[in-house]
Amino acid sequence: MKTIILLILLNAIPLASKAQYFNFGYGDDIFAGRTDRDRENYTEPKFQKGNESIKKFLQKNFKNPPGQSRSTSGNIIVSCIIDTKGRVEKAAIARGLTEELNKEAVRVAKKMKFKPAKYGKKKVKSKTNITFPIRKGKLSFNNFETFDL
């Protein structure tokens, strides 16, 4: 009996470790098992003011946390679910840096407004990633794409 319980616990450890990864329950490929026609009928979400203005929005709204180390560099990726009204329904860190920068990135991502994704003429929920490039502890755009669909 002890052996059975031990085996069950050992098998549960990998499951518990995978739970720490970001997952909203939506598949990574929204077109898995779909046809090419389905892909053609899908329109990706767009930032309300156009994808070119995302950088301006992020620069205006992203506030660098005080006392941030100048040695901090990398990309914060916020994974979001965009609802049928274009609001960010859920946002979570897919890849982060420091706790303060991560919180700020999620805060800013939740403020964003989108034109929702469409399947045919119907508005649908969708998943997207927003990248915040951090260089020397500050938000920095040097030929860097911030919007990844």
PDB file of C-alpha atoms in Angstrom:
ATOM      1  CA  MET A   1       0.000   0.000   0.000  1.00  0.00           C
ATOM      2  CA  LYS A   2       2.837   2.372   0.852  1.00  0.00           C
ATOM      3  CA  THR A   3       4.437   1.585  -2.498  1.00  0.00           C
ATOM      4  CA  ILE A   4       1.256   2.480  -4.378  1.00  0.00           C
ATOM      5  CA  ILE A   5       0.915   5.791  -2.542  1.00  0.00           C
ATOM      6  CA  LEU A   6       4.579   6.567  -3.182  1.00  0.00           C
ATOM      7  CA  LEU A   7       4.162   5.839  -6.902  1.00  0.00           C
ATOM      8  CA  ILE A   8       1.098   8.081  -7.092  1.00  0.00           C
ATOM      9  CA  LEU A   9       2.944  10.925  -5.377  1.00  0.00           C
ATOM     10  CA  LEU A  10       5.988  10.536  -7.621  1.00  0.00           C
ATOM     11  CA  ASN A  11       3.781  10.659 -10.703  1.00  0.00           C
ATOM     12  CA  ALA A  12       2.043  13.804  -9.412  1.00  0.00           C
ATOM     13  CA  ILE A  13       5.294  15.793  -9.089  1.00  0.00           C
ATOM     14  CA  PRO A  14       5.730  16.405 -12.844  1.00  0.00           C
ATOM     15  CA  LEU A  15       2.098  17.499 -13.085  1.00  0.00           C
ATOM     16  CA  ALA A  16       2.539  19.993 -10.264  1.00  0.00           C
ATOM     17  CA  SER A  17       5.655  21.467 -11.840  1.00  0.00           C
ATOM     18  CA  LYS A  18       3.866  21.992 -15.175  1.00  0.00           C
ATOM     19  CA  ALA A  19       1.105  23.912 -13.411  1.00  0.00           C
ATOM     20  CA  GLN A  20       3.564  26.771 -12.840  1.00  0.00           C
ATOM     21  CA  TYR A  21       3.751  27.535 -16.550  1.00  0.00           C
ATOM     22  CA  PHE A  22       1.413  30.081 -18.059  1.00  0.00           C
ATOM     23  CA  ASN A  23      -1.770  28.583 -19.469  1.00  0.00           C
ATOM     24  CA  PHE A  24      -5.233  30.041 -19.850  1.00  0.00           C
ATOM     25  CA  GLY A  25      -6.644  26.749 -21.050  1.00  0.00           C
ATOM     26  CA  TYR A  26      -6.648  27.867 -24.669  1.00  0.00           C
ATOM     27  CA  GLY A  27      -4.519  25.824 -27.048  1.00  0.00           C
ATOM     28  CA  ASP A  28      -1.395  27.429 -28.450  1.00  0.00           C
ATOM     29  CA  ASP A  29      -2.630  26.831 -31.977  1.00  0.00           C
ATOM     30  CA  ILE A  30      -6.180  28.108 -32.264  1.00  0.00           C
ATOM     31  CA  PHE A  31      -6.397  26.425 -35.649  1.00  0.00           C
ATOM     32  CA  ALA A  32      -5.436  22.929 -34.547  1.00  0.00           C
ATOM     33  CA  GLY A  33      -7.676  20.530 -36.441  1.00  0.00           C
ATOM     34  CA  ARG A  34      -9.063  23.313 -38.642  1.00  0.00           C
ATOM     35  CA  THR A  35      -8.992  23.685 -42.408  1.00  0.00           C
ATOM     36  CA  ASP A  36      -7.281  26.331 -44.532  1.00  0.00           C
ATOM     37  CA  ARG A  37     -10.703  27.867 -45.083  1.00  0.00           C
ATOM     38  CA  ASP A  38     -11.031  28.377 -41.320  1.00  0.00           C
ATOM     39  CA  ARG A  39      -7.701  30.205 -41.294  1.00  0.00           C
ATOM     40  CA  GLU A  40      -8.812  32.436 -44.160  1.00  0.00           C
ATOM     41  CA  ASN A  41     -11.981  33.421 -42.283  1.00  0.00           C
ATOM     42  CA  TYR A  42     -10.067  34.471 -39.157  1.00  0.00           C
ATOM     43  CA  THR A  43      -9.106  38.106 -38.550  1.00  0.00           C
ATOM     44  CA  GLU A  44      -6.571  38.756 -35.781  1.00  0.00           C
ATOM     45  CA  PRO A  45      -7.215  41.304 -33.009  1.00  0.00           C
ATOM     46  CA  LYS A  46      -5.839  44.773 -33.634  1.00  0.00           C
ATOM     47  CA  PHE A  47      -4.901  47.498 -31.208  1.00  0.00           C
ATOM     48  CA  GLN A  48      -7.773  50.023 -31.123  1.00  0.00           C
ATOM     49  CA  LYS A  49      -5.652  52.872 -32.493  1.00  0.00           C
ATOM     50  CA  GLY A  50      -3.759  50.694 -34.962  1.00  0.00           C
ATOM     51  CA  ASN A  51      -0.798  48.413 -34.377  1.00  0.00           C
ATOM     52  CA  GLU A  52       1.684  51.210 -35.189  1.00  0.00           C
ATOM     53  CA  SER A  53       0.513  53.222 -32.173  1.00  0.00           C
ATOM     54  CA  ILE A  54       1.165  50.435 -29.662  1.00  0.00           C
ATOM     55  CA  LYS A  55       4.697  51.695 -29.013  1.00  0.00           C
ATOM     56  CA  LYS A  56       3.392  55.194 -28.270  1.00  0.00           C
ATOM     57  CA  PHE A  57       0.746  53.774 -25.944  1.00  0.00           C
ATOM     58  CA  LEU A  58       3.294  51.667 -24.069  1.00  0.00           C
ATOM     59  CA  GLN A  59       5.785  54.537 -23.783  1.00  0.00           C
ATOM     60  CA  LYS A  60       3.072  56.852 -22.459  1.00  0.00           C
ATOM     61  CA  ASN A  61       1.589  54.413 -19.937  1.00  0.00           C
ATOM     62  CA  PHE A  62       4.559  52.298 -18.807  1.00  0.00           C
ATOM     63  CA  LYS A  63       6.072  53.800 -15.643  1.00  0.00           C
ATOM     64  CA  ASN A  64       9.500  52.519 -14.714  1.00  0.00           C
ATOM     65  CA  PRO A  65       9.460  51.345 -11.096  1.00  0.00           C
ATOM     66  CA  PRO A  66      11.722  53.460  -8.851  1.00  0.00           C
ATOM     67  CA  GLY A  67      15.102  51.999  -7.960  1.00  0.00           C
ATOM     68  CA  GLN A  68      15.138  49.637 -10.932  1.00  0.00           C
ATOM     69  CA  SER A  69      18.592  48.196 -11.605  1.00  0.00           C
ATOM     70  CA  ARG A  70      20.260  49.484 -14.784  1.00  0.00           C
ATOM     71  CA  SER A  71      21.632  46.000 -15.367  1.00  0.00           C
ATOM     72  CA  THR A  72      18.137  44.581 -15.952  1.00  0.00           C
ATOM     73  CA  SER A  73      17.663  43.796 -19.631  1.00  0.00           C
ATOM     74  CA  GLY A  74      15.443  41.387 -21.519  1.00  0.00           C
ATOM     75  CA  ASN A  75      11.879  41.042 -22.708  1.00  0.00           C
ATOM     76  CA  ILE A  76       8.728  40.797 -20.657  1.00  0.00           C
ATOM     77  CA  ILE A  77       6.055  38.897 -22.547  1.00  0.00           C
ATOM     78  CA  VAL A  78       2.492  39.315 -21.347  1.00  0.00           C
ATOM     79  CA  SER A  79       0.046  36.744 -22.707  1.00  0.00           C
ATOM     80  CA  CYS A  80      -3.487  38.088 -22.963  1.00  0.00           C
ATOM     81  CA  ILE A  81      -6.981  36.924 -23.734  1.00  0.00           C
ATOM     82  CA  ILE A  82      -8.884  39.539 -25.734  1.00  0.00           C
ATOM     83  CA  ASP A  83     -12.654  39.247 -25.244  1.00  0.00           C
ATOM     84  CA  THR A  84     -15.357  39.860 -27.856  1.00  0.00           C
ATOM     85  CA  LYS A  85     -15.566  43.540 -26.855  1.00  0.00           C
ATOM     86  CA  GLY A  86     -11.835  44.100 -27.343  1.00  0.00           C
ATOM     87  CA  ARG A  87     -10.944  44.275 -23.671  1.00  0.00           C
ATOM     88  CA  VAL A  88      -8.053  42.408 -22.110  1.00  0.00           C
ATOM     89  CA  GLU A  89      -9.904  39.772 -20.125  1.00  0.00           C
ATOM     90  CA  LYS A  90      -6.914  38.012 -18.626  1.00  0.00           C
ATOM     91  CA  ALA A  91      -3.248  38.899 -18.626  1.00  0.00           C
ATOM     92  CA  ALA A  92      -0.358  36.901 -17.220  1.00  0.00           C
ATOM     93  CA  ILE A  93       3.398  36.905 -17.479  1.00  0.00           C
ATOM     94  CA  ALA A  94       4.603  34.346 -20.016  1.00  0.00           C
ATOM     95  CA  ARG A  95       8.222  35.484 -19.603  1.00  0.00           C
ATOM     96  CA  GLY A  96       9.287  38.014 -17.018  1.00  0.00           C
ATOM     97  CA  LEU A  97      12.162  39.901 -15.461  1.00  0.00           C
ATOM     98  CA  THR A  98      11.773  41.501 -12.027  1.00  0.00           C
ATOM     99  CA  GLU A  99       8.596  41.423  -9.965  1.00  0.00           C
ATOM    100  CA  GLU A 100       8.145  45.214 -10.182  1.00  0.00           C
ATOM    101  CA  LEU A 101       8.595  45.332 -13.969  1.00  0.00           C
ATOM    102  CA  ASN A 102       6.311  42.316 -14.424  1.00  0.00           C
ATOM    103  CA  LYS A 103       3.519  43.953 -12.390  1.00  0.00           C
ATOM    104  CA  GLU A 104       3.836  47.165 -14.393  1.00  0.00           C
ATOM    105  CA  ALA A 105       3.722  45.290 -17.708  1.00  0.00           C
ATOM    106  CA  VAL A 106       0.528  43.452 -16.683  1.00  0.00           C
ATOM    107  CA  ARG A 107      -1.028  46.721 -15.457  1.00  0.00           C
ATOM    108  CA  VAL A 108      -0.347  48.443 -18.784  1.00  0.00           C
ATOM    109  CA  ALA A 109      -1.489  45.430 -20.836  1.00  0.00           C
ATOM    110  CA  LYS A 110      -4.838  45.425 -19.004  1.00  0.00           C
ATOM    111  CA  LYS A 111      -5.397  49.077 -20.007  1.00  0.00           C
ATOM    112  CA  MET A 112      -5.086  48.309 -23.715  1.00  0.00           C
ATOM    113  CA  LYS A 113      -8.177  48.276 -25.954  1.00  0.00           C
ATOM    114  CA  PHE A 114      -8.390  46.162 -29.101  1.00  0.00           C
ATOM    115  CA  LYS A 115     -10.617  45.549 -32.067  1.00  0.00           C
ATOM    116  CA  PRO A 116     -11.556  41.934 -31.313  1.00  0.00           C
ATOM    117  CA  ALA A 117     -10.620  38.981 -33.469  1.00  0.00           C
ATOM    118  CA  LYS A 118     -13.267  37.797 -35.892  1.00  0.00           C
ATOM    119  CA  TYR A 119     -14.130  34.462 -37.337  1.00  0.00           C
ATOM    120  CA  GLY A 120     -16.121  35.324 -40.418  1.00  0.00           C
ATOM    121  CA  LYS A 121     -18.310  38.178 -39.197  1.00  0.00           C
ATOM    122  CA  LYS A 122     -18.556  36.922 -35.625  1.00  0.00           C
ATOM    123  CA  LYS A 123     -16.370  38.476 -32.921  1.00  0.00           C
ATOM    124  CA  VAL A 124     -14.443  35.827 -30.989  1.00  0.00           C
ATOM    125  CA  LYS A 125     -12.108  35.604 -28.017  1.00  0.00           C
ATOM    126  CA  SER A 126      -8.456  35.331 -28.899  1.00  0.00           C
ATOM    127  CA  LYS A 127      -5.046  34.935 -27.341  1.00  0.00           C
ATOM    128  CA  THR A 128      -2.135  37.265 -28.081  1.00  0.00           C
ATOM    129  CA  ASN A 129       1.254  38.206 -26.653  1.00  0.00           C
ATOM    130  CA  ILE A 130       2.529  41.713 -25.962  1.00  0.00           C
ATOM    131  CA  THR A 131       6.282  42.154 -25.601  1.00  0.00           C
ATOM    132  CA  PHE A 132       7.824  44.842 -23.409  1.00  0.00           C
ATOM    133  CA  PRO A 133      11.515  45.222 -24.349  1.00  0.00           C
ATOM    134  CA  ILE A 134      13.503  46.318 -21.296  1.00  0.00           C
ATOM    135  CA  ARG A 135      17.025  47.685 -21.796  1.00  0.00           C
ATOM    136  CA  LYS A 136      19.097  48.906 -18.863  1.00  0.00           C
ATOM    137  CA  GLY A 137      16.052  48.805 -16.591  1.00  0.00           C
ATOM    138  CA  LYS A 138      13.822  50.919 -18.864  1.00  0.00           C
ATOM    139  CA  LEU A 139      11.307  50.326 -21.643  1.00  0.00           C
ATOM    140  CA  SER A 140      13.198  50.692 -24.925  1.00  0.00           C
ATOM    141  CA  PHE A 141      12.196  50.273 -28.569  1.00  0.00           C
ATOM    142  CA  ASN A 142      15.088  49.854 -30.968  1.00  0.00           C
ATOM    143  CA  ASN A 143      13.566  48.256 -34.070  1.00  0.00           C
ATOM    144  CA  PHE A 144      11.636  45.853 -31.888  1.00  0.00           C
ATOM    145  CA  GLU A 145       8.172  44.421 -32.522  1.00  0.00           C
ATOM    146  CA  THR A 146       5.918  44.578 -29.478  1.00  0.00           C
ATOM    147  CA  PHE A 147       2.841  42.847 -30.782  1.00  0.00           C
ATOM    148  CA  ASP A 148       2.963  39.145 -31.517  1.00  0.00           C
ATOM    149  CA  LEU A 149      -0.090  37.327 -32.806  1.00  0.00           C
TER     150      LEU A 149
END
